[in-house]
Amino acid sequence: MFNAAEIIAAREWLDIDDDDCLQSSKDILEIVKTCLKAVKKLKTGRTIKMMTQLVAVVEYVKLRARYQTHAKCSQPCLSASLAIARRMGKGGYFARQIRRNERYLLQHQQLLPSKAGAYHGQYTLLDNENVLHAVRRYLAAQDLGTITPHQLCRNVNDVILPALDMTGHNSYISERTAINWLKKLGCVCKDVRKGIYHDGHERPDVVEARQKFLAQMKDYERLMCKYDDVTMEPIPPVLAPGEREHVLVPQDECIVNVNEGPRRRWLKGDQQPLKKKGNGRAIHICGWVCETTGHLRLSDEQVAAQSELPEAQRLKVTDSCKIIYPGKNHDGWWDLKQLMDQMTHAIDIFEHLHPDKVAIWLFDCSSAHEGLAEDALNVNNMNVNPGGKQRHLRTTTIPANNPPPKPGRSDTCGQLQDMVYPADHPDPNLRGLAKGMKAVLQERESVWDELVANCNGRVVGKCKECSKSQAKRDAERRVAEAEAMGQEDTLADDDVMQAQEAALTPVSDWCCMYRVLSLQEDFATEKPMLQHYIESRGHVCMFLLKFHCELNPIEMLWGYAKYRYRNVSDGKFATAKRIVPECLDMCDTLTIRWFFRKAWRYMDAYSKGLDAVQTAFAMKKYKSHRRVGLPSEVIASMRAQRADVGALNDV
């Protein structure tokens, strides 16, 4: 590459001072002047390179003229060319080019033609006119956007070459050769993917959550079985007395649409495939994977053994993966209730496959996964006053970290508190009704006294700032649900705008009853329904970070299956229904273990202090040492990418 300084210098050197040179060099300088003016008018990609070559010849001629008059210089041509090459940051090869260009300019009054695009001098099958016409006919017969190197390779080897009676030892091509043929015939692999992704890896709240997540995962890693990076053979953990082995079991959902096609396609020129307006019927997959067995399911032998057991002892479900077909007049969309039902079967399968082991059930950061139980301590399910349309919440314990009581007031910290009035309450109008926020706070005397003091006696149920914050969270939830179901088109513009607005922070933690009660320890630390159930079964529940899908190995399984599905799908629901499970089953246990190893490498990079850009660079596999670059170039590239990510997050 040539920098801006070289371009400016080339333009300035158009004005050559002939007095600096001997009379014998003026011929070449006149030729260079003419060539420079002609090159300046060109609009090609080689313009800068040609100008640099001509300028190098000018400087070489000037310096050689001085060296020729120097008594101690025995090789003026060699010395001058090497000096000019070093001055321009080049080496010996460029010095030889300077001397060659001077001789060629004197003889032909132009630079040596470029070798770019020159004939390779080696005969290939595509040079055969019959093969060339057959390949072109095949490409013309394919639908727009359906051409792939793999299919071209198979057609050439199985159809075109045998039809032309070319069956010799060298009468076949590889997929790499098919790619080269497509490029020679004018095809380019273009990305036809649509959508916008916002990177939030380095947001302060996400970075803080990542550190906590990695610290927690490091504590559990000691109790997990490791696998050799080469052979994938298990390495059992060293357990202390009373400790049990832990197994990581990630979960995720995936939607495969019938009309999904390859993300990148081979096209000519400005061609663009006409995609169908809709995505087609949806196929929703919910599954779990683990390093020990790959897919969390029983093998064929274990399923056969289950069938021989009494019905009361059999597992109701032998495969944790569940596939549904949601849509209008079809199956309902996936929700927390269906996940809880499938979670029960998944734990039963795990405990059957891994007796006396603890599972770490890993879920992504989704509003559905973090849903609370109906009787959970949720201030959003409460009214200000008793009764009305509010849920009956469970009994709780008043937090011990509440403010101390005022003199003469009783200390309620640590006492049990019912959220529903008893059936024998003195007021018959309140019997069996759910308590509102006001009654709950009044029973927590020290908290109520502090609230009244901060509000100057004017206590409100929910202030304006808290109402706006809740509306923003509701809009974010609706947007997330629509994106999860693939129904972004149904979103209202107001919801999208409200979800993107900056979050409002209330002026005080004592602004209203809603905020005070939501910050109470028992309300703030209420666990999701999933976590309650999993921990009741003796296992561990963890939630992934936002924007960190690379830490979930099952995400790689979805990519593995979708890549194979897109290459064979024909846009028909019956076909998709049949091949989606087949594409999932193609991923064996060894491949899933490789997915886990990659996720662990990501965690290791983050734990060593690398940010998202540096981690992506460290995880990338380079197949050529020439592509890595010098250390200074690598650091500069990562800094530039980090600056771009920062600017994106600021927007």
PDB file of N, CA, C and O in Angstrom, residues 282-316:
ATOM      1  N   ALA A 282     -42.725 -21.373  11.091  1.00  0.00           N
ATOM      2  CA  ALA A 282     -41.615 -21.429  12.040  1.00  0.00           C
ATOM      3  C   ALA A 282     -41.544 -22.801  12.688  1.00  0.00           C
ATOM      4  O   ALA A 282     -42.573 -23.432  12.966  1.00  0.00           O
ATOM      5  N   ILE A 283     -40.321 -23.243  12.900  1.00  0.00           N
ATOM      6  CA  ILE A 283     -40.055 -24.479  13.642  1.00  0.00           C
ATOM      7  C   ILE A 283     -39.239 -24.091  14.869  1.00  0.00           C
ATOM      8  O   ILE A 283     -38.094 -23.643  14.744  1.00  0.00           O
ATOM      9  N   HIS A 284     -39.840 -24.220  16.046  1.00  0.00           N
ATOM     10  CA  HIS A 284     -39.203 -23.794  17.291  1.00  0.00           C
ATOM     11  C   HIS A 284     -38.560 -24.994  17.974  1.00  0.00           C
ATOM     12  O   HIS A 284     -39.198 -26.028  18.167  1.00  0.00           O
ATOM     13  N   ILE A 285     -37.283 -24.830  18.350  1.00  0.00           N
ATOM     14  CA  ILE A 285     -36.515 -25.906  18.984  1.00  0.00           C
ATOM     15  C   ILE A 285     -36.066 -25.442  20.355  1.00  0.00           C
ATOM     16  O   ILE A 285     -35.527 -24.335  20.505  1.00  0.00           O
ATOM     17  N   CYS A 286     -36.286 -26.237  21.350  1.00  0.00           N
ATOM     18  CA  CYS A 286     -35.767 -26.004  22.700  1.00  0.00           C
ATOM     19  C   CYS A 286     -34.961 -27.234  23.101  1.00  0.00           C
ATOM     20  O   CYS A 286     -35.471 -28.358  23.041  1.00  0.00           O
ATOM     21  N   GLY A 287     -33.706 -27.023  23.469  1.00  0.00           N
ATOM     22  CA  GLY A 287     -32.873 -28.184  23.781  1.00  0.00           C
ATOM     23  C   GLY A 287     -31.786 -27.873  24.790  1.00  0.00           C
ATOM     24  O   GLY A 287     -31.531 -26.720  25.138  1.00  0.00           O
ATOM     25  N   TRP A 288     -31.141 -28.947  25.269  1.00  0.00           N
ATOM     26  CA  TRP A 288     -30.018 -28.873  26.199  1.00  0.00           C
ATOM     27  C   TRP A 288     -28.884 -29.740  25.664  1.00  0.00           C
ATOM     28  O   TRP A 288     -29.128 -30.757  24.987  1.00  0.00           O
ATOM     29  N   VAL A 289     -27.653 -29.361  25.959  1.00  0.00           N
ATOM     30  CA  VAL A 289     -26.486 -30.169  25.595  1.00  0.00           C
ATOM     31  C   VAL A 289     -25.549 -30.230  26.788  1.00  0.00           C
ATOM     32  O   VAL A 289     -25.598 -29.381  27.690  1.00  0.00           O
ATOM     33  N   CYS A 290     -24.693 -31.223  26.806  1.00  0.00           N
ATOM     34  CA  CYS A 290     -23.659 -31.346  27.835  1.00  0.00           C
ATOM     35  C   CYS A 290     -22.460 -32.062  27.227  1.00  0.00           C
ATOM     36  O   CYS A 290     -22.573 -32.744  26.206  1.00  0.00           O
ATOM     37  N   GLU A 291     -21.311 -31.906  27.859  1.00  0.00           N
ATOM     38  CA  GLU A 291     -20.083 -32.490  27.319  1.00  0.00           C
ATOM     39  C   GLU A 291     -20.067 -34.009  27.426  1.00  0.00           C
ATOM     40  O   GLU A 291     -19.391 -34.680  26.656  1.00  0.00           O
ATOM     41  N   THR A 292     -20.757 -34.555  28.378  1.00  0.00           N
ATOM     42  CA  THR A 292     -20.664 -36.000  28.616  1.00  0.00           C
ATOM     43  C   THR A 292     -21.360 -36.807  27.525  1.00  0.00           C
ATOM     44  O   THR A 292     -20.800 -37.766  26.982  1.00  0.00           O
ATOM     45  N   THR A 293     -22.588 -36.422  27.175  1.00  0.00           N
ATOM     46  CA  THR A 293     -23.373 -37.205  26.207  1.00  0.00           C
ATOM     47  C   THR A 293     -23.717 -36.434  24.943  1.00  0.00           C
ATOM     48  O   THR A 293     -24.386 -36.973  24.058  1.00  0.00           O
ATOM     49  N   GLY A 294     -23.282 -35.183  24.839  1.00  0.00           N
ATOM     50  CA  GLY A 294     -23.670 -34.378  23.686  1.00  0.00           C
ATOM     51  C   GLY A 294     -25.086 -33.872  23.870  1.00  0.00           C
ATOM     52  O   GLY A 294     -25.366 -33.049  24.747  1.00  0.00           O
ATOM     53  N   HIS A 295     -26.009 -34.352  23.055  1.00  0.00           N
ATOM     54  CA  HIS A 295     -27.424 -34.041  23.260  1.00  0.00           C
ATOM     55  C   HIS A 295     -27.896 -34.698  24.557  1.00  0.00           C
ATOM     56  O   HIS A 295     -27.541 -35.851  24.848  1.00  0.00           O
ATOM     57  N   LEU A 296     -28.684 -33.958  25.333  1.00  0.00           N
ATOM     58  CA  LEU A 296     -29.196 -34.505  26.595  1.00  0.00           C
ATOM     59  C   LEU A 296     -30.379 -35.417  26.285  1.00  0.00           C
ATOM     60  O   LEU A 296     -31.544 -34.991  26.274  1.00  0.00           O
ATOM     61  N   ARG A 297     -30.075 -36.679  26.031  1.00  0.00           N
ATOM     62  CA  ARG A 297     -31.115 -37.652  25.703  1.00  0.00           C
ATOM     63  C   ARG A 297     -30.561 -39.053  25.917  1.00  0.00           C
ATOM     64  O   ARG A 297     -29.335 -39.254  26.004  1.00  0.00           O
ATOM     65  N   LEU A 298     -31.450 -40.005  25.965  1.00  0.00           N
ATOM     66  CA  LEU A 298     -31.057 -41.400  26.132  1.00  0.00           C
ATOM     67  C   LEU A 298     -30.654 -41.987  24.788  1.00  0.00           C
ATOM     68  O   LEU A 298     -31.192 -41.607  23.740  1.00  0.00           O
ATOM     69  N   SER A 299     -29.704 -42.898  24.817  1.00  0.00           N
ATOM     70  CA  SER A 299     -29.302 -43.594  23.601  1.00  0.00           C
ATOM     71  C   SER A 299     -30.364 -44.631  23.222  1.00  0.00           C
ATOM     72  O   SER A 299     -31.299 -44.901  23.983  1.00  0.00           O
ATOM     73  N   ASP A 300     -30.219 -45.216  22.043  1.00  0.00           N
ATOM     74  CA  ASP A 300     -31.197 -46.212  21.587  1.00  0.00           C
ATOM     75  C   ASP A 300     -31.242 -47.406  22.529  1.00  0.00           C
ATOM     76  O   ASP A 300     -32.323 -47.958  22.805  1.00  0.00           O
ATOM     77  N   GLU A 301     -30.070 -47.810  23.041  1.00  0.00           N
ATOM     78  CA  GLU A 301     -30.046 -48.940  23.963  1.00  0.00           C
ATOM     79  C   GLU A 301     -30.746 -48.594  25.276  1.00  0.00           C
ATOM     80  O   GLU A 301     -31.473 -49.414  25.854  1.00  0.00           O
ATOM     81  N   GLN A 302     -30.535 -47.369  25.755  1.00  0.00           N
ATOM     82  CA  GLN A 302     -31.175 -46.959  27.004  1.00  0.00           C
ATOM     83  C   GLN A 302     -32.686 -46.809  26.830  1.00  0.00           C
ATOM     84  O   GLN A 302     -33.454 -47.103  27.745  1.00  0.00           O
ATOM     85  N   VAL A 303     -33.112 -46.359  25.642  1.00  0.00           N
ATOM     86  CA  VAL A 303     -34.552 -46.264  25.379  1.00  0.00           C
ATOM     87  C   VAL A 303     -35.181 -47.655  25.360  1.00  0.00           C
ATOM     88  O   VAL A 303     -36.278 -47.883  25.896  1.00  0.00           O
ATOM     89  N   ALA A 304     -34.469 -48.627  24.768  1.00  0.00           N
ATOM     90  CA  ALA A 304     -34.974 -50.002  24.745  1.00  0.00           C
ATOM     91  C   ALA A 304     -35.050 -50.583  26.152  1.00  0.00           C
ATOM     92  O   ALA A 304     -36.008 -51.302  26.497  1.00  0.00           O
ATOM     93  N   ALA A 305     -34.045 -50.247  26.975  1.00  0.00           N
ATOM     94  CA  ALA A 305     -34.075 -50.733  28.357  1.00  0.00           C
ATOM     95  C   ALA A 305     -35.226 -50.106  29.136  1.00  0.00           C
ATOM     96  O   ALA A 305     -35.837 -50.750  30.009  1.00  0.00           O
ATOM     97  N   GLN A 306     -35.557 -48.846  28.831  1.00  0.00           N
ATOM     98  CA  GLN A 306     -36.671 -48.188  29.503  1.00  0.00           C
ATOM     99  C   GLN A 306     -38.004 -48.864  29.179  1.00  0.00           C
ATOM    100  O   GLN A 306     -38.894 -48.959  30.024  1.00  0.00           O
ATOM    101  N   SER A 307     -38.130 -49.321  27.954  1.00  0.00           N
ATOM    102  CA  SER A 307     -39.398 -49.945  27.544  1.00  0.00           C
ATOM    103  C   SER A 307     -39.658 -51.253  28.273  1.00  0.00           C
ATOM    104  O   SER A 307     -40.807 -51.714  28.345  1.00  0.00           O
ATOM    105  N   GLU A 308     -38.624 -51.871  28.825  1.00  0.00           N
ATOM    106  CA  GLU A 308     -38.791 -53.125  29.541  1.00  0.00           C
ATOM    107  C   GLU A 308     -39.141 -52.915  31.013  1.00  0.00           C
ATOM    108  O   GLU A 308     -39.460 -53.875  31.707  1.00  0.00           O
ATOM    109  N   LEU A 309     -39.042 -51.673  31.504  1.00  0.00           N
ATOM    110  CA  LEU A 309     -39.347 -51.390  32.903  1.00  0.00           C
ATOM    111  C   LEU A 309     -40.848 -51.242  33.101  1.00  0.00           C
ATOM    112  O   LEU A 309     -41.591 -50.979  32.144  1.00  0.00           O
ATOM    113  N   PRO A 310     -41.326 -51.405  34.323  1.00  0.00           N
ATOM    114  CA  PRO A 310     -42.743 -51.117  34.596  1.00  0.00           C
ATOM    115  C   PRO A 310     -43.063 -49.663  34.258  1.00  0.00           C
ATOM    116  O   PRO A 310     -42.206 -48.782  34.347  1.00  0.00           O
ATOM    117  N   GLU A 311     -44.273 -49.412  33.885  1.00  0.00           N
ATOM    118  CA  GLU A 311     -44.654 -48.074  33.416  1.00  0.00           C
ATOM    119  C   GLU A 311     -44.425 -47.011  34.479  1.00  0.00           C
ATOM    120  O   GLU A 311     -44.062 -45.869  34.159  1.00  0.00           O
ATOM    121  N   ALA A 312     -44.587 -47.357  35.725  1.00  0.00           N
ATOM    122  CA  ALA A 312     -44.404 -46.373  36.794  1.00  0.00           C
ATOM    123  C   ALA A 312     -42.947 -45.962  36.950  1.00  0.00           C
ATOM    124  O   ALA A 312     -42.653 -44.886  37.482  1.00  0.00           O
ATOM    125  N   GLN A 313     -42.011 -46.830  36.512  1.00  0.00           N
ATOM    126  CA  GLN A 313     -40.585 -46.539  36.665  1.00  0.00           C
ATOM    127  C   GLN A 313     -39.960 -45.948  35.405  1.00  0.00           C
ATOM    128  O   GLN A 313     -38.790 -45.578  35.415  1.00  0.00           O
ATOM    129  N   ARG A 314     -40.697 -45.871  34.340  1.00  0.00           N
ATOM    130  CA  ARG A 314     -40.136 -45.357  33.090  1.00  0.00           C
ATOM    131  C   ARG A 314     -40.070 -43.826  33.107  1.00  0.00           C
ATOM    132  O   ARG A 314     -40.848 -43.159  33.781  1.00  0.00           O
ATOM    133  N   LEU A 315     -39.131 -43.304  32.325  1.00  0.00           N
ATOM    134  CA  LEU A 315     -39.088 -41.865  32.084  1.00  0.00           C
ATOM    135  C   LEU A 315     -40.193 -41.494  31.098  1.00  0.00           C
ATOM    136  O   LEU A 315     -40.386 -42.166  30.084  1.00  0.00           O
ATOM    137  N   LYS A 316     -40.913 -40.433  31.403  1.00  0.00           N
ATOM    138  CA  LYS A 316     -41.983 -40.022  30.506  1.00  0.00           C
ATOM    139  C   LYS A 316     -41.456 -39.497  29.179  1.00  0.00           C
ATOM    140  O   LYS A 316     -42.089 -39.633  28.136  1.00  0.00           O
TER     141      LYS A 316
END
